[in-house]
Short mmCIF file of C-alpha atoms in Angstrom, two decimals:
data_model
loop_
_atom_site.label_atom_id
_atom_site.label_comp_id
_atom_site.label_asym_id
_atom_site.label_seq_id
_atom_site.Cartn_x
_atom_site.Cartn_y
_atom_site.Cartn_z
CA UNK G 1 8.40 -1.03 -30.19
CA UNK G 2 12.37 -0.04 -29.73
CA UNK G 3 12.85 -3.57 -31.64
CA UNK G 4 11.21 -2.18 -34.74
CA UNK G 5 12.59 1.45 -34.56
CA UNK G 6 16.06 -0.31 -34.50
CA UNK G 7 15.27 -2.91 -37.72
CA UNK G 8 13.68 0.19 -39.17
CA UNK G 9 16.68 2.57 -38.52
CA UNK G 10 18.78 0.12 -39.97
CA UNK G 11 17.28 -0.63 -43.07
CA UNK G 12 16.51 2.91 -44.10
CA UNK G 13 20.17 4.26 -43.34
CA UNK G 14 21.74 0.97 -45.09
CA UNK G 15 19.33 2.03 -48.26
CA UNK G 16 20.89 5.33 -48.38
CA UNK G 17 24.42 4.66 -47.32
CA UNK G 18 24.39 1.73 -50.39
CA UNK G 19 22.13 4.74 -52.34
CA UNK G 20 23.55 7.58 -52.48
CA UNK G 21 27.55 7.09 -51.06
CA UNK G 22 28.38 3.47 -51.60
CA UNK G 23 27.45 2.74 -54.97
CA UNK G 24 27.85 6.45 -56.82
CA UNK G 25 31.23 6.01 -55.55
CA UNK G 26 31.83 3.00 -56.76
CA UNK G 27 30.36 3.89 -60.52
CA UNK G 28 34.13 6.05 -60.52
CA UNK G 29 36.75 5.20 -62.69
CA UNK G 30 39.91 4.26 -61.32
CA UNK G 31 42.83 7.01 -62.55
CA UNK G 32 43.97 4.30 -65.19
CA UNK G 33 40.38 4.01 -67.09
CA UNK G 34 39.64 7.48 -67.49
CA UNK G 35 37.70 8.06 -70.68
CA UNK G 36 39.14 9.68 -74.20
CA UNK G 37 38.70 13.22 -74.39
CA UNK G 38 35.99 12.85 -77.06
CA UNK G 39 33.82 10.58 -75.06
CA UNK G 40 34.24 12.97 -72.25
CA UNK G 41 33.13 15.97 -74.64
CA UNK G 42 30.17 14.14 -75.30
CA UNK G 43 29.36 13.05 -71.91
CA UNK G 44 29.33 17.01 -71.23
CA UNK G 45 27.47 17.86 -74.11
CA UNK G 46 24.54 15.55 -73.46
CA UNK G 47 24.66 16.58 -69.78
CA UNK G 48 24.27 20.30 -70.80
CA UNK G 49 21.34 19.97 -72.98
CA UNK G 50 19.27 18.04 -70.53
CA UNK G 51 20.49 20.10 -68.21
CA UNK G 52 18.99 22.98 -70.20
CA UNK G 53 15.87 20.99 -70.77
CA UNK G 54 15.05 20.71 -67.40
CA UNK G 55 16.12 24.33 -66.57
CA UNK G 56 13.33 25.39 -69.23
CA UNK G 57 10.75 23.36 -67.99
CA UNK G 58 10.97 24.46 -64.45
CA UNK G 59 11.60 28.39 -65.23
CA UNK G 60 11.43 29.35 -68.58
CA UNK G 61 11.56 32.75 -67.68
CA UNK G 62 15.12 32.40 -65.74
CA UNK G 63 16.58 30.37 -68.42
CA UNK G 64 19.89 31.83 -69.99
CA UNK G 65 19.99 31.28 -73.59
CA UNK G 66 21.81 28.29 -74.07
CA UNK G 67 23.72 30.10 -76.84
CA UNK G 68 25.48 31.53 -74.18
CA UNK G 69 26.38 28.58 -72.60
CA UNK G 70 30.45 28.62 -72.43
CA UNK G 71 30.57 24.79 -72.84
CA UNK G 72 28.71 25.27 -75.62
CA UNK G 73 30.54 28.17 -77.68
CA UNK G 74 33.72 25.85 -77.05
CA UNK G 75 32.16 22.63 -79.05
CA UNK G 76 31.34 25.46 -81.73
CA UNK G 77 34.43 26.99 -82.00
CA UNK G 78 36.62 23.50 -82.32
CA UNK G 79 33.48 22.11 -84.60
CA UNK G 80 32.84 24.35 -87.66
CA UNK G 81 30.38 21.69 -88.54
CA UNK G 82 28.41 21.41 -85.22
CA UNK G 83 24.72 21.41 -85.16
CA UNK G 84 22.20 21.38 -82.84
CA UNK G 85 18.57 21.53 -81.91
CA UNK G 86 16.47 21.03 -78.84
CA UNK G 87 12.85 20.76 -78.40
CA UNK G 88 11.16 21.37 -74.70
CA UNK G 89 7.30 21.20 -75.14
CA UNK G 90 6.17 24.01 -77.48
CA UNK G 91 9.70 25.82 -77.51
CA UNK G 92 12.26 25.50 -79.55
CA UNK G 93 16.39 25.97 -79.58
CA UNK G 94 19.50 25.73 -81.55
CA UNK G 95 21.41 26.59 -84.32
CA UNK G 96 19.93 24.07 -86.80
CA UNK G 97 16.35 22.17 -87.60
CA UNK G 98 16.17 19.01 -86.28
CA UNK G 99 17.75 16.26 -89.09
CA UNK G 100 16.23 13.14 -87.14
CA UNK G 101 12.75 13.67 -85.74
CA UNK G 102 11.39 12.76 -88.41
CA UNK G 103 13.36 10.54 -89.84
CA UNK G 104 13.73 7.77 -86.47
CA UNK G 105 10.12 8.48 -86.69
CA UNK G 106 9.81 10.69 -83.56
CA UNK G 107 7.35 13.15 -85.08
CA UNK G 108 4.99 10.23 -85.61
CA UNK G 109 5.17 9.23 -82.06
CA UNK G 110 4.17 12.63 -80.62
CA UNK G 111 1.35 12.97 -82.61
CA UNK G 112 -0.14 9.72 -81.68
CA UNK G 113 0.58 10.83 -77.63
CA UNK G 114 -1.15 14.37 -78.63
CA UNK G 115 -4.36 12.01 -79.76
CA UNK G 116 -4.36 9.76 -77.19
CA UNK G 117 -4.02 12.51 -74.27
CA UNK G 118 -2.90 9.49 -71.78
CA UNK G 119 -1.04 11.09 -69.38
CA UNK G 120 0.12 7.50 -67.42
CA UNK G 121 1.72 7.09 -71.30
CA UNK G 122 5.73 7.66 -71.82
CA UNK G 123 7.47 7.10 -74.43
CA UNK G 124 11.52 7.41 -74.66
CA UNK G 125 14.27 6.35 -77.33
CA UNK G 126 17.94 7.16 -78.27
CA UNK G 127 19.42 7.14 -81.50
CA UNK G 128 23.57 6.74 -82.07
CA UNK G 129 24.55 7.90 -85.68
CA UNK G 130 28.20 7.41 -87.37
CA UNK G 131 28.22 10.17 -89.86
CA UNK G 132 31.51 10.83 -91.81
CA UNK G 133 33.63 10.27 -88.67
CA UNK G 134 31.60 12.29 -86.89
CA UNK G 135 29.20 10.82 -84.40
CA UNK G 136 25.35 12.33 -84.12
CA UNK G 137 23.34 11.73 -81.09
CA UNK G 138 19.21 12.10 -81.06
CA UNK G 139 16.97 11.37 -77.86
CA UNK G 140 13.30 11.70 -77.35
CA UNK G 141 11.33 11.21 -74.36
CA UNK G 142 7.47 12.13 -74.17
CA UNK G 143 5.61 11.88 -71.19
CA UNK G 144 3.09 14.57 -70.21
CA UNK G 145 5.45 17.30 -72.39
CA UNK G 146 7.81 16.33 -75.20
CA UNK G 147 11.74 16.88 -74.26
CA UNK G 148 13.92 16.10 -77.20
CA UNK G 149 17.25 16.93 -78.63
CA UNK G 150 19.93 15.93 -80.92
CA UNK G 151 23.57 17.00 -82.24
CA UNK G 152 25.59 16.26 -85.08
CA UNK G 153 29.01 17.17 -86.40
CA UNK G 154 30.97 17.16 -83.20
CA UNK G 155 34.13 15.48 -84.25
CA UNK G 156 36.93 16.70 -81.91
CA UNK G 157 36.94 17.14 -78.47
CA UNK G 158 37.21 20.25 -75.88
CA UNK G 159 39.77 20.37 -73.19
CA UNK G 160 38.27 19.77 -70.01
CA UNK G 161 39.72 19.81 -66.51
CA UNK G 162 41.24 17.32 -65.27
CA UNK G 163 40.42 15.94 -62.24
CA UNK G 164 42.27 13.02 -60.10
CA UNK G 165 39.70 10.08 -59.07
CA UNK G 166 40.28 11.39 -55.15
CA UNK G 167 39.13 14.52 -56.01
CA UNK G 168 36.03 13.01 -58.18
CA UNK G 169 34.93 11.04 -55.09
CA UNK G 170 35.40 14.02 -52.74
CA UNK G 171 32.99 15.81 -55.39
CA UNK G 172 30.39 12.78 -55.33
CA UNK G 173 30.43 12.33 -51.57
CA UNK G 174 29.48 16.15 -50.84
CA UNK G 175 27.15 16.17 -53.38
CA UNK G 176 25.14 13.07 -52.58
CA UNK G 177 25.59 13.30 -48.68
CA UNK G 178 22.72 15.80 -48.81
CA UNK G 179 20.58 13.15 -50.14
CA UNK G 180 21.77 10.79 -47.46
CA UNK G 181 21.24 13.31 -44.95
CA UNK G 182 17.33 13.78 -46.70
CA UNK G 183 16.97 9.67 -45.73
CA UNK G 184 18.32 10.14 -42.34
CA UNK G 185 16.43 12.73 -41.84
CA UNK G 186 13.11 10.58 -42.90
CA UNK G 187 13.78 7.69 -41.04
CA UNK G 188 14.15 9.76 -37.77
CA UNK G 189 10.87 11.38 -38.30
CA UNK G 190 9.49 7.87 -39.05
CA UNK G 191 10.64 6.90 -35.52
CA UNK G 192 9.40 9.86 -34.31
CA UNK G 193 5.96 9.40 -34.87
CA UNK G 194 6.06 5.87 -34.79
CA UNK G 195 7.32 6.53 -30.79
CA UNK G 196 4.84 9.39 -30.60
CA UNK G 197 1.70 6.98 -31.52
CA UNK G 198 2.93 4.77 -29.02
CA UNK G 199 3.56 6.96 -26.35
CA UNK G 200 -0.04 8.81 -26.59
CA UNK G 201 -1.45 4.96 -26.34
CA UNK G 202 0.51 4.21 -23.41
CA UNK G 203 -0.34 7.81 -21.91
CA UNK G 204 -3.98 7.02 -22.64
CA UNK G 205 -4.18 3.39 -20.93
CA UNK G 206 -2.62 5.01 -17.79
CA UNK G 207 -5.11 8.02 -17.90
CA UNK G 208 -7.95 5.29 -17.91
CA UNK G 209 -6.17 3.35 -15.29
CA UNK G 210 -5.96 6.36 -13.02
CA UNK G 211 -9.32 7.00 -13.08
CA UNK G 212 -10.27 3.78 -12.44
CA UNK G 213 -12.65 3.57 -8.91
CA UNK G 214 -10.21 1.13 -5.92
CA UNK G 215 -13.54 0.66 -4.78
CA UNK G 216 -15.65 0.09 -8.62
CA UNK G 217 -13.75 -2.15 -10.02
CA UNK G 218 -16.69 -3.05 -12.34
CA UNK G 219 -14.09 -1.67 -14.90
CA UNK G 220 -11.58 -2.50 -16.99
CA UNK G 221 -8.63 -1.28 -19.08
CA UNK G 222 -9.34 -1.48 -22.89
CA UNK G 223 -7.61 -4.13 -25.46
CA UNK G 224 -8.15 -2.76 -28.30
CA UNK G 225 -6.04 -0.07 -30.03
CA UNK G 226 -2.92 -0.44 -27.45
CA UNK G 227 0.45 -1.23 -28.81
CA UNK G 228 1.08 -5.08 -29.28
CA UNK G 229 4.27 -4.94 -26.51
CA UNK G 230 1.88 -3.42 -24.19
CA UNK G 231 -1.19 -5.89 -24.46
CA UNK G 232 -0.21 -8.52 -22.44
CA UNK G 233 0.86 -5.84 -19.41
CA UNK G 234 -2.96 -5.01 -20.09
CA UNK G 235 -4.33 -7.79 -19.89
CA UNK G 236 -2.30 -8.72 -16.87
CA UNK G 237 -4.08 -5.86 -15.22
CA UNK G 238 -7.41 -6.55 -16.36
CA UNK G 239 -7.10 -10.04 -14.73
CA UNK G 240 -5.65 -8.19 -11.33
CA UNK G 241 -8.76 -5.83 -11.09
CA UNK G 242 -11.70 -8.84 -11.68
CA UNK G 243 -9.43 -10.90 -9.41
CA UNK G 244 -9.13 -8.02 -6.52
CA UNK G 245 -13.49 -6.85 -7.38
CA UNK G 246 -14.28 -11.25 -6.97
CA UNK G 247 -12.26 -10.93 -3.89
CA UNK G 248 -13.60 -7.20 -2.63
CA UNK G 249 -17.28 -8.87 -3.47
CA UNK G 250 -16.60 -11.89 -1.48
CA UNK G 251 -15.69 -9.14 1.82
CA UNK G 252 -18.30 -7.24 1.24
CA UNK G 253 -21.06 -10.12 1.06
CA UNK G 254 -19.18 -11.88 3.77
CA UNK G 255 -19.36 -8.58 6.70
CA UNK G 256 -23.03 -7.75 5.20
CA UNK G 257 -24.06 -11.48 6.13
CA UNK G 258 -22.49 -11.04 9.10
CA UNK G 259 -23.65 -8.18 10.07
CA UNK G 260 -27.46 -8.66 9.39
CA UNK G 261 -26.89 -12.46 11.44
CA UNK G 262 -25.87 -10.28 14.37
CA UNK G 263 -28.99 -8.40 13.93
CA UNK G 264 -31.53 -11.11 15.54
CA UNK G 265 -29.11 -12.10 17.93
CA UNK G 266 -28.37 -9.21 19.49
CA UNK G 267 -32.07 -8.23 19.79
CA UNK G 268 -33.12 -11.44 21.58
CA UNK G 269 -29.92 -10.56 24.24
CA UNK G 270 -30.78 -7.21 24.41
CA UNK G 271 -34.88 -8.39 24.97
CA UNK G 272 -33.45 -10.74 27.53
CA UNK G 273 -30.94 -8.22 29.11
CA UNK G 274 -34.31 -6.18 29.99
CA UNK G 275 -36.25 -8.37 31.93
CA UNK G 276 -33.12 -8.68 34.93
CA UNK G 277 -32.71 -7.37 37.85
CA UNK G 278 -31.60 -3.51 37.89
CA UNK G 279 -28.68 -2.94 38.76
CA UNK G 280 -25.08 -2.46 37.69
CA UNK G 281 -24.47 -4.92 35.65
CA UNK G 282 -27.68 -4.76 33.94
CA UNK G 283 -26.52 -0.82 32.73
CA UNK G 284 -22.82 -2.21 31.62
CA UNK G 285 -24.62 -5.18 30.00
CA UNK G 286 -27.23 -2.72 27.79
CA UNK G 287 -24.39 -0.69 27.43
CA UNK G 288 -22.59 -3.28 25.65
CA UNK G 289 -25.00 -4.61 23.40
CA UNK G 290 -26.03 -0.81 22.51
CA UNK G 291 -22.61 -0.28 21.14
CA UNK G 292 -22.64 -4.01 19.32
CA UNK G 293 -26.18 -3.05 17.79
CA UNK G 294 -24.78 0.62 17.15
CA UNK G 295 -21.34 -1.14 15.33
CA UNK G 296 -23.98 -3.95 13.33
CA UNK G 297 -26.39 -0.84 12.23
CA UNK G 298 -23.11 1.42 10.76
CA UNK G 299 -21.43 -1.75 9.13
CA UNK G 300 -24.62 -2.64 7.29
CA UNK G 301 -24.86 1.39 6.60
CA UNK G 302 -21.31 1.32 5.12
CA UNK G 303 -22.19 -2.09 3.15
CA UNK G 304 -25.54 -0.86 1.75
CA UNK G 305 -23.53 3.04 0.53
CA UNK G 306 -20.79 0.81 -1.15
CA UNK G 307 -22.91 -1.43 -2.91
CA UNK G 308 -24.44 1.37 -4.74
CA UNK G 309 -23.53 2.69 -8.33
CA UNK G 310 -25.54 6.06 -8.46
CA UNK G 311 -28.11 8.24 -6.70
CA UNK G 312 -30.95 9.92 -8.23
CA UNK G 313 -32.91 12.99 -7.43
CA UNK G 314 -31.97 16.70 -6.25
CA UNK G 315 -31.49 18.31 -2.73
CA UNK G 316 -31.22 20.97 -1.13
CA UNK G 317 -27.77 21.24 1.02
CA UNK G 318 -29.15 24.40 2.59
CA UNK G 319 -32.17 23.15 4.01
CA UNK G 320 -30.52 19.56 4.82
CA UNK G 321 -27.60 20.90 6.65
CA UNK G 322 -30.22 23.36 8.78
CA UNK G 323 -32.31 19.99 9.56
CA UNK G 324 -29.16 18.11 11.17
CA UNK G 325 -28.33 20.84 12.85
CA UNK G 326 -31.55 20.90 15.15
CA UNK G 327 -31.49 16.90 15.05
CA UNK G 328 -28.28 17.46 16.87
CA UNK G 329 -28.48 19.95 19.19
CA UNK G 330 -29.68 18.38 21.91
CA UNK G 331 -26.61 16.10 21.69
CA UNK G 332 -24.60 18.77 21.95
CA UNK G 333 -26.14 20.83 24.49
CA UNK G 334 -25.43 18.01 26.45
CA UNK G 335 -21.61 17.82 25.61
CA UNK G 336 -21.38 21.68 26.38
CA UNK G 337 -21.34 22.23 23.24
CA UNK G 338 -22.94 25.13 20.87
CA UNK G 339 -23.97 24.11 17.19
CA UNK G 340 -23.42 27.64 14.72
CA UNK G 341 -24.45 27.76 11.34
CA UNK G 342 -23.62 30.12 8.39
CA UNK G 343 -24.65 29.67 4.49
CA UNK G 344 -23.60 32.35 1.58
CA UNK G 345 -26.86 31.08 -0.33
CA UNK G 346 -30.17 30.38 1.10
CA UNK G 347 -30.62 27.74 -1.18
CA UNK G 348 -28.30 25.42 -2.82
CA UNK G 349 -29.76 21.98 -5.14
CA UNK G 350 -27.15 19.41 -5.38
CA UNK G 351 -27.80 16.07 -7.34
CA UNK G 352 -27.90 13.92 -4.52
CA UNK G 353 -29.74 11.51 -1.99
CA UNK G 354 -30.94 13.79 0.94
CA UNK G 355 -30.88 11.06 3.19
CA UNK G 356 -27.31 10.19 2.35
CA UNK G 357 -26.05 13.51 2.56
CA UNK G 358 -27.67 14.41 5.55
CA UNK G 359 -25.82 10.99 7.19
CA UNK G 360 -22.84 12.29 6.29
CA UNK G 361 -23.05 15.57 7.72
CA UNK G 362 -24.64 14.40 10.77
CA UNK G 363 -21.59 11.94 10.97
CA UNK G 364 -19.26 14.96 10.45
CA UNK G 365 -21.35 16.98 13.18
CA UNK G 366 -21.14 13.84 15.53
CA UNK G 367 -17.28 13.43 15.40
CA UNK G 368 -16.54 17.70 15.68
CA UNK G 369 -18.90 17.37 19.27
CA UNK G 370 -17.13 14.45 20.36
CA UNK G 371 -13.97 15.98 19.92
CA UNK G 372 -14.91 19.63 21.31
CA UNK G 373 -14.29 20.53 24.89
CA UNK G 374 -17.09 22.24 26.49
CA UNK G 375 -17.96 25.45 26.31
CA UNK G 376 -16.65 26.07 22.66
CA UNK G 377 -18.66 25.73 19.65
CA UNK G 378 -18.88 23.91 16.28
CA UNK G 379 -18.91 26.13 13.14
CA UNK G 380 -20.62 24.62 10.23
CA UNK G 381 -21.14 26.39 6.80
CA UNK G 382 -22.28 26.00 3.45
CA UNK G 383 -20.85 28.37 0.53
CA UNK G 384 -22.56 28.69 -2.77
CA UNK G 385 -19.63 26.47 -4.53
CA UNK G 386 -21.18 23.13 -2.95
CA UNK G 387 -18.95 22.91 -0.09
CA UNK G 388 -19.71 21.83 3.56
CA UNK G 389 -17.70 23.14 6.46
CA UNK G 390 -17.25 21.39 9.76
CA UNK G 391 -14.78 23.28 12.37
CA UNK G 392 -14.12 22.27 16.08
CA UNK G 393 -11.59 23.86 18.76
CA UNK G 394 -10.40 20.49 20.02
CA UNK G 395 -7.00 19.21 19.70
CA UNK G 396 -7.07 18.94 15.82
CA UNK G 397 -6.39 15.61 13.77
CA UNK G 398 -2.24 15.65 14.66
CA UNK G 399 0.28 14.67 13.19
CA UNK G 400 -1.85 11.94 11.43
CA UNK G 401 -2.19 11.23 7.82
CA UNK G 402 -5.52 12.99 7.23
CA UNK G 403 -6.31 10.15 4.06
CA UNK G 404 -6.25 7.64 6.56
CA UNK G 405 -8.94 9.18 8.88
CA UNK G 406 -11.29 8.08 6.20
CA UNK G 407 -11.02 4.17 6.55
CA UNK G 408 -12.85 1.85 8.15
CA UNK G 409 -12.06 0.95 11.84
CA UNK G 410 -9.01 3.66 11.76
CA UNK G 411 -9.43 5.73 15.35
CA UNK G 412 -6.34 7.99 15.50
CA UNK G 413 -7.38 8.64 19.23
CA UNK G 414 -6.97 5.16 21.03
CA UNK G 415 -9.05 6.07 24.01
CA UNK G 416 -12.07 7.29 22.37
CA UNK G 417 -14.47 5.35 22.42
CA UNK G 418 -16.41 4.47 18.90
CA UNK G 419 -15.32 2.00 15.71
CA UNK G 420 -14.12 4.19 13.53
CA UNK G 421 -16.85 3.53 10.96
CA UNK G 422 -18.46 7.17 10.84
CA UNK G 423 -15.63 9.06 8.80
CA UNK G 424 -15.46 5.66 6.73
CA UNK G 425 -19.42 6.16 6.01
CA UNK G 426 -18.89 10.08 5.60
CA UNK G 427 -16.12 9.18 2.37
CA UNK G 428 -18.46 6.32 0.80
CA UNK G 429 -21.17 8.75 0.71
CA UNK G 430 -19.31 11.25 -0.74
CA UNK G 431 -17.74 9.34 -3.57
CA UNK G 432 -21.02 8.09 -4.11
CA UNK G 433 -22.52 11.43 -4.84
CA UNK G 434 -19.21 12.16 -7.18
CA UNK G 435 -17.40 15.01 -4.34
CA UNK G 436 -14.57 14.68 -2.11
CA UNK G 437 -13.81 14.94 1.69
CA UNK G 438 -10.59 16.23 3.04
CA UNK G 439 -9.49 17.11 6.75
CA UNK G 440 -6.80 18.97 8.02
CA UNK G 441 -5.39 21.04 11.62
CA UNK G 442 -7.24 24.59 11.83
CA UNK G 443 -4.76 27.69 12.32
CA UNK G 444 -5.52 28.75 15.52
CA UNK G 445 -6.33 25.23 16.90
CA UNK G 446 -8.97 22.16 16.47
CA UNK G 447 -9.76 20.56 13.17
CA UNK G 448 -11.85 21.13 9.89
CA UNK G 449 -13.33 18.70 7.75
CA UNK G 450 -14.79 19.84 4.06
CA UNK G 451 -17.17 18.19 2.11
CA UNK G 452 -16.97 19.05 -1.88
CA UNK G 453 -20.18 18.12 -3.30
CA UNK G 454 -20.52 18.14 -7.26
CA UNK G 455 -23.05 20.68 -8.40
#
């Protein structure tokens, strides 16, 4: 992309340098060929009528007469004989009727453009005429609007100022630096939209890859309409994410196999377990295997959540959160523990699995009671913008990076007992259903954990 703003940059300010500076300057006369004064009267002369020409066609109405044109009375007053006459469209000027139109057959030639009405047609010629040592001048030019003019009798010349060649290119290079400036100032809006185009392509591949799902990498960043230096970098990435989704697949299918082949096992041992002997190590033994089955059962949980692309259906996160809550009271009456519940709405649909969501508040429920010492109470809440509150007095979450309470087998406690799988099913359930789960230290001591789900 810079490559090609350079080459373009280059070419565009060489044009106009060569344009407009190099080669006007160039077109100057050294001090030793300047021309005769005549030729340098007429030079003037023909500039002044076109000039006049144009002037007319642009602005009629602002047009001085070119009677008054002080060039003009000079040629007069040193040329008794001097005639002139200038047609521009419709209108015409001078102090004479035209001697040549008709005769270098100019007349004809208009009348055969006013019959054809082509306006892609132009005509244009120039006559040169040696009359008794004078020399006459005609030119016609015929386009969409006729612009002719022609002079005769102008046979000695008018002083002009005199002007050294330093001075001449001083005069060219201010006047055609503007037009330089006009090309510079093109080619940098070139580049700037060029660079713009680019820029809003590479802002709009990162936007996509932003929003791209770490753990839906079904996904992938898109080829088409991205700036050729940044296409391979794309397709790089698109590699990376099928690469990293074969290899997240293979995990996934690897701990669900394992997992469900745990399953059996683990009943027959706990079957088997049963029919000892009481005693001690019977209890430690059933123990054991309860927390292996209970480890098997949330893995498989977790698997099944991620594996899923959508949910389907409506509930209510009123009624759901009410129905944990007396599913888990007699857990925590046994901790000590009271369960309170507020809601600003007694009703509140959510697009959602009520299964799901009612695992992950139970989850959230299950880690607050764990956590709270006895005698204090777990808040929970539900406002009307979708949002479920979980507050403990416990010790709070620490000093610990609250994202990382969300991953699987993370424990920021090291004595508590558990795998660290519930928070981990809590955030797969929540992406699932589109919200988002944060947790943070409580003011005046424990920790609260908010569920946002998407109404």
């Amino acid at each position: 992309m810079f490559a090609q703003m350079v080459v373009l940059t280059a070419i565009f300010l060489g044009w106009g340098a060569y344009t407009f500076v190099v080669r006007p300057l160039g077109d100057i006369p050294p001090e030793g060929q300047r021309p005769a004064p005549l030729d340098a009267t007429r030079e003037q002369l023909r500039r002044t009528l076109n000039n006049f020409i144009l002037a007319t066609r642009d602005d009629p109405a602002a047009t001085p007469p070119i009677a008054d044109d002080p060039f003009l009375r000079q040629v007069e007053a040193r040329n008794p004989g001097f005639r002139y006459h200038i047609r521009a469209g419709d209108r015409s000027f001078g102090n004479a009727p035209p001697a040549y139109f008709t005769r270098f057959g100019y007349a004809t030639l208009e009348q055969v453009h006013l019959r054809m009405r082509d306006p892609g047609m132009c005509s244009q010629g120039e006559r040169i005429v040696r009359n008794d040592g004078a020399e006459d001048f005609a030119t016609f030019r015929m386009c969409d609007t006729l612009s002719y003019y022609e002079y005769r009798g102008l046979r000695h010349p008018v002083p002009l100022p005199e002007r050294r060649p330093q001075e001449i290119r001083l005069k060219w290079l201010w006047a055609f630096s503007g037009n330089f400036l006009l090309a510079a100032g093109g080619v940098f809006l070139i580049f700037a939209l060029t660079f713009t185009l680019h820029m809003l392509s590479i802002r709009r591949v990162a936007r996509l890859a932003r929003s791209i799902d770490p753990q839906r990498l079904d996904t992938s960043l898109p080829e088409k309409g991205v700036v050729t230096e940044m296409l391979p970098l794309v397709r790089a990435v698109n590699d990376l994410i099928r690469q990293v989704n074969a290899a997240q697949g293979q995990a996934t299918f690897f701990l669900s196999a394992a997992a469900h082949e745990m399953r059996t096992p683990l009943t027959v041992l706990r079957t088997r377990l049963e029919l000892m002997e009481e005693g001690q190590l019977k209890e430690k033994l059933i123990g054991d295997v309860r927390r292996l089955t209970r480890l098997v059962d949330q893995l498989l949980t977790l698997m099944s959540i991620e594996n899923r692309r959508d949910v389907t259906g409506f509930v209510d996160l009123v009624a759901s959160a009410r129905k944990v809550l007396r599913g888990r009271s007699p857990v925590a009456e046994g901790a000590g523990v009271t369960l309170a519940f507020e809601h600003a709405v007694e009703t509140l649909e959510i697009p959602g699995d009520a299964t799901l969501v009612e695992s992950a508040i139970a989850n959230l429920i299950d880690n607050a009671v764990s956590f709270a010492p006895a005698g204090t109470a777990v808040e929970v809440s539900v406002d009307a913008r979708g949002q479920v509150i979980v507050r403990d007095h416990g010790h709070g979450i620490g000093l610990v990076d609250p994202d990382t309470l969300f991953e699987p087998f993370v424990r920021p406690v090291a004595s508590r007992r558990g795998y660290g799988l519930g928070l981990a099913i809590v955030a797969a359930i929540v992406r699932l259903h589109g919200g988002t789960v944060r947790a943070c230290n409580a003011h005046s001591g424990g920790a609260v954990f908010t569920i946002a789900f998407r109404i």
